[in-house]
Amino acid sequence: MIPTDHHPPDCLSVRDGRLFIEDCDTLALVEEFGTPIFAFSEAQITENYRRFHDAFAAGWTHGPVDVMP
């Protein structure tokens, strides 16, 4: 089932009918690099990591865990 309350992330916007990822015009990216293209928002990746980290930190009461020394 597809969620009906899904909203696109803040890093996506439509300006003058063109899709932007942060301040990058996706049409300009396609014209420069061709298709298919995978583009990511650094701000969105950072926010996703923060939310992931905070969720685990809230549930793990034994202090920080070192994954890689």
mmCIF file with all atom_site columns, N, CA and C in Angstrom:
data_model
loop_
_atom_site.group_PDB
_atom_site.id
_atom_site.type_symbol
_atom_site.label_atom_id
_atom_site.label_alt_id
_atom_site.label_comp_id
_atom_site.label_asym_id
_atom_site.label_entity_id
_atom_site.label_seq_id
_atom_site.pdbx_PDB_ins_code
_atom_site.Cartn_x
_atom_site.Cartn_y
_atom_site.Cartn_z
_atom_site.occupancy
_atom_site.B_iso_or_equiv
_atom_site.pdbx_formal_charge
_atom_site.auth_seq_id
_atom_site.auth_comp_id
_atom_site.auth_asym_id
_atom_site.auth_atom_id
_atom_site.pdbx_PDB_model_num
ATOM 1   N N  . MET A 1 1  ? 0.836  -1.172 0.000   1.00 0.00 ? 1  MET A N  1
ATOM 2   C CA . MET A 1 1  ? 0.000  0.000  0.000   1.00 0.00 ? 1  MET A CA 1
ATOM 3   C C  . MET A 1 1  ? 0.890  1.247  0.000   1.00 0.00 ? 1  MET A C  1
ATOM 4   N N  . ILE A 1 2  ? 0.514  2.210  -0.763  1.00 0.00 ? 2  ILE A N  1
ATOM 5   C CA . ILE A 1 2  ? 1.249  3.471  -0.846  1.00 0.00 ? 2  ILE A CA 1
ATOM 6   C C  . ILE A 1 2  ? 0.695  4.432  0.198   1.00 0.00 ? 2  ILE A C  1
ATOM 7   N N  . PRO A 1 3  ? 1.584  4.978  1.047   1.00 0.00 ? 3  PRO A N  1
ATOM 8   C CA . PRO A 1 3  ? 1.079  5.929  2.047   1.00 0.00 ? 3  PRO A CA 1
ATOM 9   C C  . PRO A 1 3  ? 0.492  7.165  1.384   1.00 0.00 ? 3  PRO A C  1
ATOM 10  N N  . THR A 1 4  ? -0.621 7.637  1.907   1.00 0.00 ? 4  THR A N  1
ATOM 11  C CA . THR A 1 4  ? -1.267 8.816  1.320   1.00 0.00 ? 4  THR A CA 1
ATOM 12  C C  . THR A 1 4  ? -0.828 10.110 1.995   1.00 0.00 ? 4  THR A C  1
ATOM 13  N N  . ASP A 1 5  ? -0.110 9.984  3.109   1.00 0.00 ? 5  ASP A N  1
ATOM 14  C CA . ASP A 1 5  ? 0.323  11.180 3.823   1.00 0.00 ? 5  ASP A CA 1
ATOM 15  C C  . ASP A 1 5  ? 1.784  11.522 3.552   1.00 0.00 ? 5  ASP A C  1
ATOM 16  N N  . HIS A 1 6  ? 2.345  10.951 2.500   1.00 0.00 ? 6  HIS A N  1
ATOM 17  C CA . HIS A 1 6  ? 3.756  11.189 2.168   1.00 0.00 ? 6  HIS A CA 1
ATOM 18  C C  . HIS A 1 6  ? 3.933  12.582 1.570   1.00 0.00 ? 6  HIS A C  1
ATOM 19  N N  . HIS A 1 7  ? 4.935  13.277 2.058   1.00 0.00 ? 7  HIS A N  1
ATOM 20  C CA . HIS A 1 7  ? 5.278  14.592 1.529   1.00 0.00 ? 7  HIS A CA 1
ATOM 21  C C  . HIS A 1 7  ? 6.722  14.555 1.056   1.00 0.00 ? 7  HIS A C  1
ATOM 22  N N  . PRO A 1 8  ? 7.032  15.171 -0.075  1.00 0.00 ? 8  PRO A N  1
ATOM 23  C CA . PRO A 1 8  ? 8.415  15.172 -0.544  1.00 0.00 ? 8  PRO A CA 1
ATOM 24  C C  . PRO A 1 8  ? 9.324  15.889 0.453   1.00 0.00 ? 8  PRO A C  1
ATOM 25  N N  . PRO A 1 9  ? 10.589 15.490 0.505   1.00 0.00 ? 9  PRO A N  1
ATOM 26  C CA . PRO A 1 9  ? 11.516 16.155 1.430   1.00 0.00 ? 9  PRO A CA 1
ATOM 27  C C  . PRO A 1 9  ? 11.699 17.631 1.079   1.00 0.00 ? 9  PRO A C  1
ATOM 28  N N  . ASP A 1 10 ? 12.115 18.398 2.071   1.00 0.00 ? 10 ASP A N  1
ATOM 29  C CA . ASP A 1 10 ? 12.301 19.836 1.888   1.00 0.00 ? 10 ASP A CA 1
ATOM 30  C C  . ASP A 1 10 ? 13.351 20.172 0.833   1.00 0.00 ? 10 ASP A C  1
ATOM 31  N N  . CYS A 1 11 ? 14.243 19.240 0.539   1.00 0.00 ? 11 CYS A N  1
ATOM 32  C CA . CYS A 1 11 ? 15.301 19.525 -0.435  1.00 0.00 ? 11 CYS A CA 1
ATOM 33  C C  . CYS A 1 11 ? 14.769 19.567 -1.867  1.00 0.00 ? 11 CYS A C  1
ATOM 34  N N  . LEU A 1 12 ? 13.539 19.092 -2.097  1.00 0.00 ? 12 LEU A N  1
ATOM 35  C CA . LEU A 1 12 ? 12.946 19.114 -3.436  1.00 0.00 ? 12 LEU A CA 1
ATOM 36  C C  . LEU A 1 12 ? 12.006 20.300 -3.575  1.00 0.00 ? 12 LEU A C  1
ATOM 37  N N  . SER A 1 13 ? 12.076 20.942 -4.728  1.00 0.00 ? 13 SER A N  1
ATOM 38  C CA . SER A 1 13 ? 11.148 22.040 -5.007  1.00 0.00 ? 13 SER A CA 1
ATOM 39  C C  . SER A 1 13 ? 10.928 22.126 -6.510  1.00 0.00 ? 13 SER A C  1
ATOM 40  N N  . VAL A 1 14 ? 9.836  22.753 -6.880  1.00 0.00 ? 14 VAL A N  1
ATOM 41  C CA . VAL A 1 14 ? 9.534  23.011 -8.286  1.00 0.00 ? 14 VAL A CA 1
ATOM 42  C C  . VAL A 1 14 ? 9.537  24.519 -8.469  1.00 0.00 ? 14 VAL A C  1
ATOM 43  N N  . ARG A 1 15 ? 10.365 24.969 -9.405  1.00 0.00 ? 15 ARG A N  1
ATOM 44  C CA . ARG A 1 15 ? 10.464 26.402 -9.706  1.00 0.00 ? 15 ARG A CA 1
ATOM 45  C C  . ARG A 1 15 ? 10.275 26.580 -11.206 1.00 0.00 ? 15 ARG A C  1
ATOM 46  N N  . ASP A 1 16 ? 9.337  27.390 -11.569 1.00 0.00 ? 16 ASP A N  1
ATOM 47  C CA . ASP A 1 16 ? 9.025  27.625 -12.985 1.00 0.00 ? 16 ASP A CA 1
ATOM 48  C C  . ASP A 1 16 ? 8.840  26.313 -13.736 1.00 0.00 ? 16 ASP A C  1
ATOM 49  N N  . GLY A 1 17 ? 8.196  25.342 -13.077 1.00 0.00 ? 17 GLY A N  1
ATOM 50  C CA . GLY A 1 17 ? 7.900  24.068 -13.712 1.00 0.00 ? 17 GLY A CA 1
ATOM 51  C C  . GLY A 1 17 ? 9.078  23.112 -13.794 1.00 0.00 ? 17 GLY A C  1
ATOM 52  N N  . ARG A 1 18 ? 10.185 23.423 -13.129 1.00 0.00 ? 18 ARG A N  1
ATOM 53  C CA . ARG A 1 18 ? 11.375 22.560 -13.178 1.00 0.00 ? 18 ARG A CA 1
ATOM 54  C C  . ARG A 1 18 ? 11.693 22.052 -11.779 1.00 0.00 ? 18 ARG A C  1
ATOM 55  N N  . LEU A 1 19 ? 12.116 20.790 -11.714 1.00 0.00 ? 19 LEU A N  1
ATOM 56  C CA . LEU A 1 19 ? 12.446 20.164 -10.441 1.00 0.00 ? 19 LEU A CA 1
ATOM 57  C C  . LEU A 1 19 ? 13.848 20.563 -10.004 1.00 0.00 ? 19 LEU A C  1
ATOM 58  N N  . PHE A 1 20 ? 13.959 20.983 -8.746  1.00 0.00 ? 20 PHE A N  1
ATOM 59  C CA . PHE A 1 20 ? 15.247 21.336 -8.155  1.00 0.00 ? 20 PHE A CA 1
ATOM 60  C C  . PHE A 1 20 ? 15.510 20.425 -6.964  1.00 0.00 ? 20 PHE A C  1
ATOM 61  N N  . ILE A 1 21 ? 16.756 20.030 -6.810  1.00 0.00 ? 21 ILE A N  1
ATOM 62  C CA . ILE A 1 21 ? 17.233 19.354 -5.610  1.00 0.00 ? 21 ILE A CA 1
ATOM 63  C C  . ILE A 1 21 ? 18.154 20.353 -4.936  1.00 0.00 ? 21 ILE A C  1
ATOM 64  N N  . GLU A 1 22 ? 17.739 20.836 -3.779  1.00 0.00 ? 22 GLU A N  1
ATOM 65  C CA . GLU A 1 22 ? 18.361 21.988 -3.128  1.00 0.00 ? 22 GLU A CA 1
ATOM 66  C C  . GLU A 1 22 ? 18.383 23.116 -4.159  1.00 0.00 ? 22 GLU A C  1
ATOM 67  N N  . ASP A 1 23 ? 19.546 23.618 -4.546  1.00 0.00 ? 23 ASP A N  1
ATOM 68  C CA . ASP A 1 23 ? 19.602 24.706 -5.532  1.00 0.00 ? 23 ASP A CA 1
ATOM 69  C C  . ASP A 1 23 ? 20.064 24.229 -6.905  1.00 0.00 ? 23 ASP A C  1
ATOM 70  N N  . CYS A 1 24 ? 19.994 22.913 -7.144  1.00 0.00 ? 24 CYS A N  1
ATOM 71  C CA . CYS A 1 24 ? 20.442 22.356 -8.426  1.00 0.00 ? 24 CYS A CA 1
ATOM 72  C C  . CYS A 1 24 ? 19.243 22.050 -9.317  1.00 0.00 ? 24 CYS A C  1
ATOM 73  N N  . ASP A 1 25 ? 19.224 22.643 -10.477 1.00 0.00 ? 25 ASP A N  1
ATOM 74  C CA . ASP A 1 25 ? 18.188 22.387 -11.477 1.00 0.00 ? 25 ASP A CA 1
ATOM 75  C C  . ASP A 1 25 ? 18.458 21.011 -12.079 1.00 0.00 ? 25 ASP A C  1
ATOM 76  N N  . THR A 1 26 ? 17.505 20.083 -11.933 1.00 0.00 ? 26 THR A N  1
ATOM 77  C CA . THR A 1 26 ? 17.745 18.727 -12.426 1.00 0.00 ? 26 THR A CA 1
ATOM 78  C C  . THR A 1 26 ? 17.876 18.684 -13.947 1.00 0.00 ? 26 THR A C  1
ATOM 79  N N  . LEU A 1 27 ? 17.210 19.574 -14.655 1.00 0.00 ? 27 LEU A N  1
ATOM 80  C CA . LEU A 1 27 ? 17.363 19.612 -16.107 1.00 0.00 ? 27 LEU A CA 1
ATOM 81  C C  . LEU A 1 27 ? 18.794 19.991 -16.480 1.00 0.00 ? 27 LEU A C  1
ATOM 82  N N  . ALA A 1 28 ? 19.376 20.936 -15.763 1.00 0.00 ? 28 ALA A N  1
ATOM 83  C CA . ALA A 1 28 ? 20.768 21.320 -16.017 1.00 0.00 ? 28 ALA A CA 1
ATOM 84  C C  . ALA A 1 28 ? 21.708 20.153 -15.730 1.00 0.00 ? 28 ALA A C  1
ATOM 85  N N  . LEU A 1 29 ? 21.413 19.377 -14.682 1.00 0.00 ? 29 LEU A N  1
ATOM 86  C CA . LEU A 1 29 ? 22.240 18.206 -14.379 1.00 0.00 ? 29 LEU A CA 1
ATOM 87  C C  . LEU A 1 29 ? 22.161 17.180 -15.503 1.00 0.00 ? 29 LEU A C  1
ATOM 88  N N  . VAL A 1 30 ? 20.954 16.945 -16.012 1.00 0.00 ? 30 VAL A N  1
ATOM 89  C CA . VAL A 1 30 ? 20.767 15.995 -17.112 1.00 0.00 ? 30 VAL A CA 1
ATOM 90  C C  . VAL A 1 30 ? 21.484 16.473 -18.367 1.00 0.00 ? 30 VAL A C  1
ATOM 91  N N  . GLU A 1 31 ? 21.384 17.762 -18.652 1.00 0.00 ? 31 GLU A N  1
ATOM 92  C CA . GLU A 1 31 ? 22.063 18.293 -19.837 1.00 0.00 ? 31 GLU A CA 1
ATOM 93  C C  . GLU A 1 31 ? 23.575 18.153 -19.719 1.00 0.00 ? 31 GLU A C  1
ATOM 94  N N  . GLU A 1 32 ? 24.109 18.281 -18.509 1.00 0.00 ? 32 GLU A N  1
ATOM 95  C CA . GLU A 1 32 ? 25.559 18.178 -18.321 1.00 0.00 ? 32 GLU A CA 1
ATOM 96  C C  . GLU A 1 32 ? 26.044 16.736 -18.253 1.00 0.00 ? 32 GLU A C  1
ATOM 97  N N  . PHE A 1 33 ? 25.286 15.859 -17.565 1.00 0.00 ? 33 PHE A N  1
ATOM 98  C CA . PHE A 1 33 ? 25.776 14.506 -17.299 1.00 0.00 ? 33 PHE A CA 1
ATOM 99  C C  . PHE A 1 33 ? 25.018 13.413 -18.033 1.00 0.00 ? 33 PHE A C  1
ATOM 100 N N  . GLY A 1 34 ? 23.885 13.726 -18.650 1.00 0.00 ? 34 GLY A N  1
ATOM 101 C CA . GLY A 1 34 ? 23.088 12.718 -19.339 1.00 0.00 ? 34 GLY A CA 1
ATOM 102 C C  . GLY A 1 34 ? 22.207 11.937 -18.371 1.00 0.00 ? 34 GLY A C  1
ATOM 103 N N  . THR A 1 35 ? 21.509 10.948 -18.949 1.00 0.00 ? 35 THR A N  1
ATOM 104 C CA . THR A 1 35 ? 20.631 10.103 -18.138 1.00 0.00 ? 35 THR A CA 1
ATOM 105 C C  . THR A 1 35 ? 21.015 8.650  -18.328 1.00 0.00 ? 35 THR A C  1
ATOM 106 N N  . PRO A 1 36 ? 20.713 7.782  -17.415 1.00 0.00 ? 36 PRO A N  1
ATOM 107 C CA . PRO A 1 36 ? 20.098 8.076  -16.123 1.00 0.00 ? 36 PRO A CA 1
ATOM 108 C C  . PRO A 1 36 ? 21.090 8.797  -15.214 1.00 0.00 ? 36 PRO A C  1
ATOM 109 N N  . ILE A 1 37 ? 20.556 9.507  -14.249 1.00 0.00 ? 37 ILE A N  1
ATOM 110 C CA . ILE A 1 37 ? 21.389 10.231 -13.293 1.00 0.00 ? 37 ILE A CA 1
ATOM 111 C C  . ILE A 1 37 ? 20.812 10.017 -11.898 1.00 0.00 ? 37 ILE A C  1
ATOM 112 N N  . PHE A 1 38 ? 21.688 9.870  -10.950 1.00 0.00 ? 38 PHE A N  1
ATOM 113 C CA . PHE A 1 38 ? 21.291 9.763  -9.548  1.00 0.00 ? 38 PHE A CA 1
ATOM 114 C C  . PHE A 1 38 ? 21.864 10.974 -8.830  1.00 0.00 ? 38 PHE A C  1
ATOM 115 N N  . ALA A 1 39 ? 21.011 11.774 -8.255  1.00 0.00 ? 39 ALA A N  1
ATOM 116 C CA . ALA A 1 39 ? 21.446 12.981 -7.547  1.00 0.00 ? 39 ALA A CA 1
ATOM 117 C C  . ALA A 1 39 ? 20.944 12.894 -6.112  1.00 0.00 ? 39 ALA A C  1
ATOM 118 N N  . PHE A 1 40 ? 21.779 13.319 -5.196  1.00 0.00 ? 40 PHE A N  1
ATOM 119 C CA . PHE A 1 40 ? 21.458 13.242 -3.779  1.00 0.00 ? 40 PHE A CA 1
ATOM 120 C C  . PHE A 1 40 ? 21.581 14.611 -3.140  1.00 0.00 ? 40 PHE A C  1
ATOM 121 N N  . SER A 1 41 ? 20.829 14.823 -2.102  1.00 0.00 ? 41 SER A N  1
ATOM 122 C CA . SER A 1 41 ? 20.897 16.046 -1.315  1.00 0.00 ? 41 SER A CA 1
ATOM 123 C C  . SER A 1 41 ? 21.761 15.779 -0.090  1.00 0.00 ? 41 SER A C  1
ATOM 124 N N  . GLU A 1 42 ? 22.875 16.500 0.015   1.00 0.00 ? 42 GLU A N  1
ATOM 125 C CA . GLU A 1 42 ? 23.734 16.346 1.192   1.00 0.00 ? 42 GLU A CA 1
ATOM 126 C C  . GLU A 1 42 ? 22.962 16.696 2.462   1.00 0.00 ? 42 GLU A C  1
ATOM 127 N N  . ALA A 1 43 ? 22.156 17.742 2.391   1.00 0.00 ? 43 ALA A N  1
ATOM 128 C CA . ALA A 1 43 ? 21.377 18.151 3.561   1.00 0.00 ? 43 ALA A CA 1
ATOM 129 C C  . ALA A 1 43 ? 20.395 17.056 3.976   1.00 0.00 ? 43 ALA A C  1
ATOM 130 N N  . GLN A 1 44 ? 19.764 16.389 3.010   1.00 0.00 ? 44 GLN A N  1
ATOM 131 C CA . GLN A 1 44 ? 18.803 15.335 3.334   1.00 0.00 ? 44 GLN A CA 1
ATOM 132 C C  . GLN A 1 44 ? 19.509 14.113 3.904   1.00 0.00 ? 44 GLN A C  1
ATOM 133 N N  . ILE A 1 45 ? 20.666 13.758 3.359   1.00 0.00 ? 45 ILE A N  1
ATOM 134 C CA . ILE A 1 45 ? 21.428 12.624 3.896   1.00 0.00 ? 45 ILE A CA 1
ATOM 135 C C  . ILE A 1 45 ? 21.843 12.913 5.336   1.00 0.00 ? 45 ILE A C  1
ATOM 136 N N  . THR A 1 46 ? 22.309 14.130 5.594   1.00 0.00 ? 46 THR A N  1
ATOM 137 C CA . THR A 1 46 ? 22.712 14.517 6.948   1.00 0.00 ? 46 THR A CA 1
ATOM 138 C C  . THR A 1 46 ? 21.527 14.457 7.905   1.00 0.00 ? 46 THR A C  1
ATOM 139 N N  . GLU A 1 47 ? 20.375 14.949 7.469   1.00 0.00 ? 47 GLU A N  1
ATOM 140 C CA . GLU A 1 47 ? 19.169 14.917 8.306   1.00 0.00 ? 47 GLU A CA 1
ATOM 141 C C  . GLU A 1 47 ? 18.721 13.481 8.573   1.00 0.00 ? 47 GLU A C  1
ATOM 142 N N  . ASN A 1 48 ? 18.768 12.630 7.554   1.00 0.00 ? 48 ASN A N  1
ATOM 143 C CA . ASN A 1 48 ? 18.393 11.226 7.737   1.00 0.00 ? 48 ASN A CA 1
ATOM 144 C C  . ASN A 1 48 ? 19.314 10.551 8.748   1.00 0.00 ? 48 ASN A C  1
ATOM 145 N N  . TYR A 1 49 ? 20.619 10.825 8.639   1.00 0.00 ? 49 TYR A N  1
ATOM 146 C CA . TYR A 1 49 ? 21.573 10.250 9.589   1.00 0.00 ? 49 TYR A CA 1
ATOM 147 C C  . TYR A 1 49 ? 21.271 10.741 11.003  1.00 0.00 ? 49 TYR A C  1
ATOM 148 N N  . ARG A 1 50 ? 21.003 12.036 11.167  1.00 0.00 ? 50 ARG A N  1
ATOM 149 C CA . ARG A 1 50 ? 20.711 12.592 12.491  1.00 0.00 ? 50 ARG A CA 1
ATOM 150 C C  . ARG A 1 50 ? 19.490 11.909 13.109  1.00 0.00 ? 50 ARG A C  1
ATOM 151 N N  . ARG A 1 51 ? 18.445 11.741 12.311  1.00 0.00 ? 51 ARG A N  1
ATOM 152 C CA . ARG A 1 51 ? 17.225 11.094 12.810  1.00 0.00 ? 51 ARG A CA 1
ATOM 153 C C  . ARG A 1 51 ? 17.485 9.637  13.183  1.00 0.00 ? 51 ARG A C  1
ATOM 154 N N  . PHE A 1 52 ? 18.252 8.932  12.359  1.00 0.00 ? 52 PHE A N  1
ATOM 155 C CA . PHE A 1 52 ? 18.612 7.539  12.614  1.00 0.00 ? 52 PHE A CA 1
ATOM 156 C C  . PHE A 1 52 ? 19.418 7.445  13.910  1.00 0.00 ? 52 PHE A C  1
ATOM 157 N N  . HIS A 1 53 ? 20.429 8.292  14.038  1.00 0.00 ? 53 HIS A N  1
ATOM 158 C CA . HIS A 1 53 ? 21.284 8.316  15.223  1.00 0.00 ? 53 HIS A CA 1
ATOM 159 C C  . HIS A 1 53 ? 20.463 8.618  16.474  1.00 0.00 ? 53 HIS A C  1
ATOM 160 N N  . ASP A 1 54 ? 19.620 9.639  16.405  1.00 0.00 ? 54 ASP A N  1
ATOM 161 C CA . ASP A 1 54 ? 18.821 10.035 17.564  1.00 0.00 ? 54 ASP A CA 1
ATOM 162 C C  . ASP A 1 54 ? 17.843 8.938  17.986  1.00 0.00 ? 54 ASP A C  1
ATOM 163 N N  . ALA A 1 55 ? 17.277 8.227  17.018  1.00 0.00 ? 55 ALA A N  1
ATOM 164 C CA . ALA A 1 55 ? 16.342 7.151  17.338  1.00 0.00 ? 55 ALA A CA 1
ATOM 165 C C  . ALA A 1 55 ? 17.050 6.031  18.094  1.00 0.00 ? 55 ALA A C  1
ATOM 166 N N  . PHE A 1 56 ? 18.247 5.671  17.653  1.00 0.00 ? 56 PHE A N  1
ATOM 167 C CA . PHE A 1 56 ? 18.989 4.628  18.345  1.00 0.00 ? 56 PHE A CA 1
ATOM 168 C C  . PHE A 1 56 ? 19.494 5.113  19.697  1.00 0.00 ? 56 PHE A C  1
ATOM 169 N N  . ALA A 1 57 ? 19.949 6.351  19.771  1.00 0.00 ? 57 ALA A N  1
ATOM 170 C CA . ALA A 1 57 ? 20.453 6.895  21.034  1.00 0.00 ? 57 ALA A CA 1
ATOM 171 C C  . ALA A 1 57 ? 19.351 6.922  22.090  1.00 0.00 ? 57 ALA A C  1
ATOM 172 N N  . ALA A 1 58 ? 18.132 7.196  21.680  1.00 0.00 ? 58 ALA A N  1
ATOM 173 C CA . ALA A 1 58 ? 17.014 7.249  22.623  1.00 0.00 ? 58 ALA A CA 1
ATOM 174 C C  . ALA A 1 58 ? 16.685 5.867  23.192  1.00 0.00 ? 58 ALA A C  1
ATOM 175 N N  . GLY A 1 59 ? 16.911 4.830  22.399  1.00 0.00 ? 59 GLY A N  1
ATOM 176 C CA . GLY A 1 59 ? 16.564 3.482  22.835  1.00 0.00 ? 59 GLY A CA 1
ATOM 177 C C  . GLY A 1 59 ? 17.714 2.700  23.437  1.00 0.00 ? 59 GLY A C  1
ATOM 178 N N  . TRP A 1 60 ? 18.923 3.187  23.298  1.00 0.00 ? 60 TRP A N  1
ATOM 179 C CA . TRP A 1 60 ? 20.104 2.488  23.809  1.00 0.00 ? 60 TRP A CA 1
ATOM 180 C C  . TRP A 1 60 ? 20.653 3.286  24.982  1.00 0.00 ? 60 TRP A C  1
ATOM 181 N N  . THR A 1 61 ? 20.451 2.781  26.181  1.00 0.00 ? 61 THR A N  1
ATOM 182 C CA . THR A 1 61 ? 20.782 3.537  27.391  1.00 0.00 ? 61 THR A CA 1
ATOM 183 C C  . THR A 1 61 ? 22.169 3.231  27.941  1.00 0.00 ? 61 THR A C  1
ATOM 184 N N  . HIS A 1 62 ? 22.966 2.445  27.217  1.00 0.00 ? 62 HIS A N  1
ATOM 185 C CA . HIS A 1 62 ? 24.275 2.021  27.719  1.00 0.00 ? 62 HIS A CA 1
ATOM 186 C C  . HIS A 1 62 ? 25.414 2.919  27.244  1.00 0.00 ? 62 HIS A C  1
ATOM 187 N N  . GLY A 1 63 ? 25.106 4.083  26.735  1.00 0.00 ? 63 GLY A N  1
ATOM 188 C CA . GLY A 1 63 ? 26.135 5.009  26.272  1.00 0.00 ? 63 GLY A CA 1
ATOM 189 C C  . GLY A 1 63 ? 26.487 4.783  24.818  1.00 0.00 ? 63 GLY A C  1
ATOM 190 N N  . PRO A 1 64 ? 27.412 5.593  24.291  1.00 0.00 ? 64 PRO A N  1
ATOM 191 C CA . PRO A 1 64 ? 27.773 5.482  22.875  1.00 0.00 ? 64 PRO A CA 1
ATOM 192 C C  . PRO A 1 64 ? 28.460 4.154  22.565  1.00 0.00 ? 64 PRO A C  1
ATOM 193 N N  . VAL A 1 65 ? 28.307 3.723  21.336  1.00 0.00 ? 65 VAL A N  1
ATOM 194 C CA . VAL A 1 65 ? 28.923 2.488  20.865  1.00 0.00 ? 65 VAL A CA 1
ATOM 195 C C  . VAL A 1 65 ? 29.932 2.847  19.789  1.00 0.00 ? 65 VAL A C  1
ATOM 196 N N  . ASP A 1 66 ? 31.169 2.363  19.946  1.00 0.00 ? 66 ASP A N  1
ATOM 197 C CA . ASP A 1 66 ? 32.188 2.562  18.915  1.00 0.00 ? 66 ASP A CA 1
ATOM 198 C C  . ASP A 1 66 ? 32.071 1.433  17.908  1.00 0.00 ? 66 ASP A C  1
ATOM 199 N N  . VAL A 1 67 ? 31.744 1.773  16.685  1.00 0.00 ? 67 VAL A N  1
ATOM 200 C CA . VAL A 1 67 ? 31.626 0.761  15.645  1.00 0.00 ? 67 VAL A CA 1
ATOM 201 C C  . VAL A 1 67 ? 32.988 0.496  15.031  1.00 0.00 ? 67 VAL A C  1
ATOM 202 N N  . MET A 1 68 ? 33.720 1.556  14.762  1.00 0.00 ? 68 MET A N  1
ATOM 203 C CA . MET A 1 68 ? 35.062 1.424  14.196  1.00 0.00 ? 68 MET A CA 1
ATOM 204 C C  . MET A 1 68 ? 35.999 2.308  15.019  1.00 0.00 ? 68 MET A C  1
ATOM 205 N N  . PRO A 1 69 ? 36.991 1.701  15.642  1.00 0.00 ? 69 PRO A N  1
ATOM 206 C CA . PRO A 1 69 ? 37.913 2.499  16.467  1.00 0.00 ? 69 PRO A CA 1
ATOM 207 C C  . PRO A 1 69 ? 38.745 3.473  15.662  1.00 0.00 ? 69 PRO A C  1
#
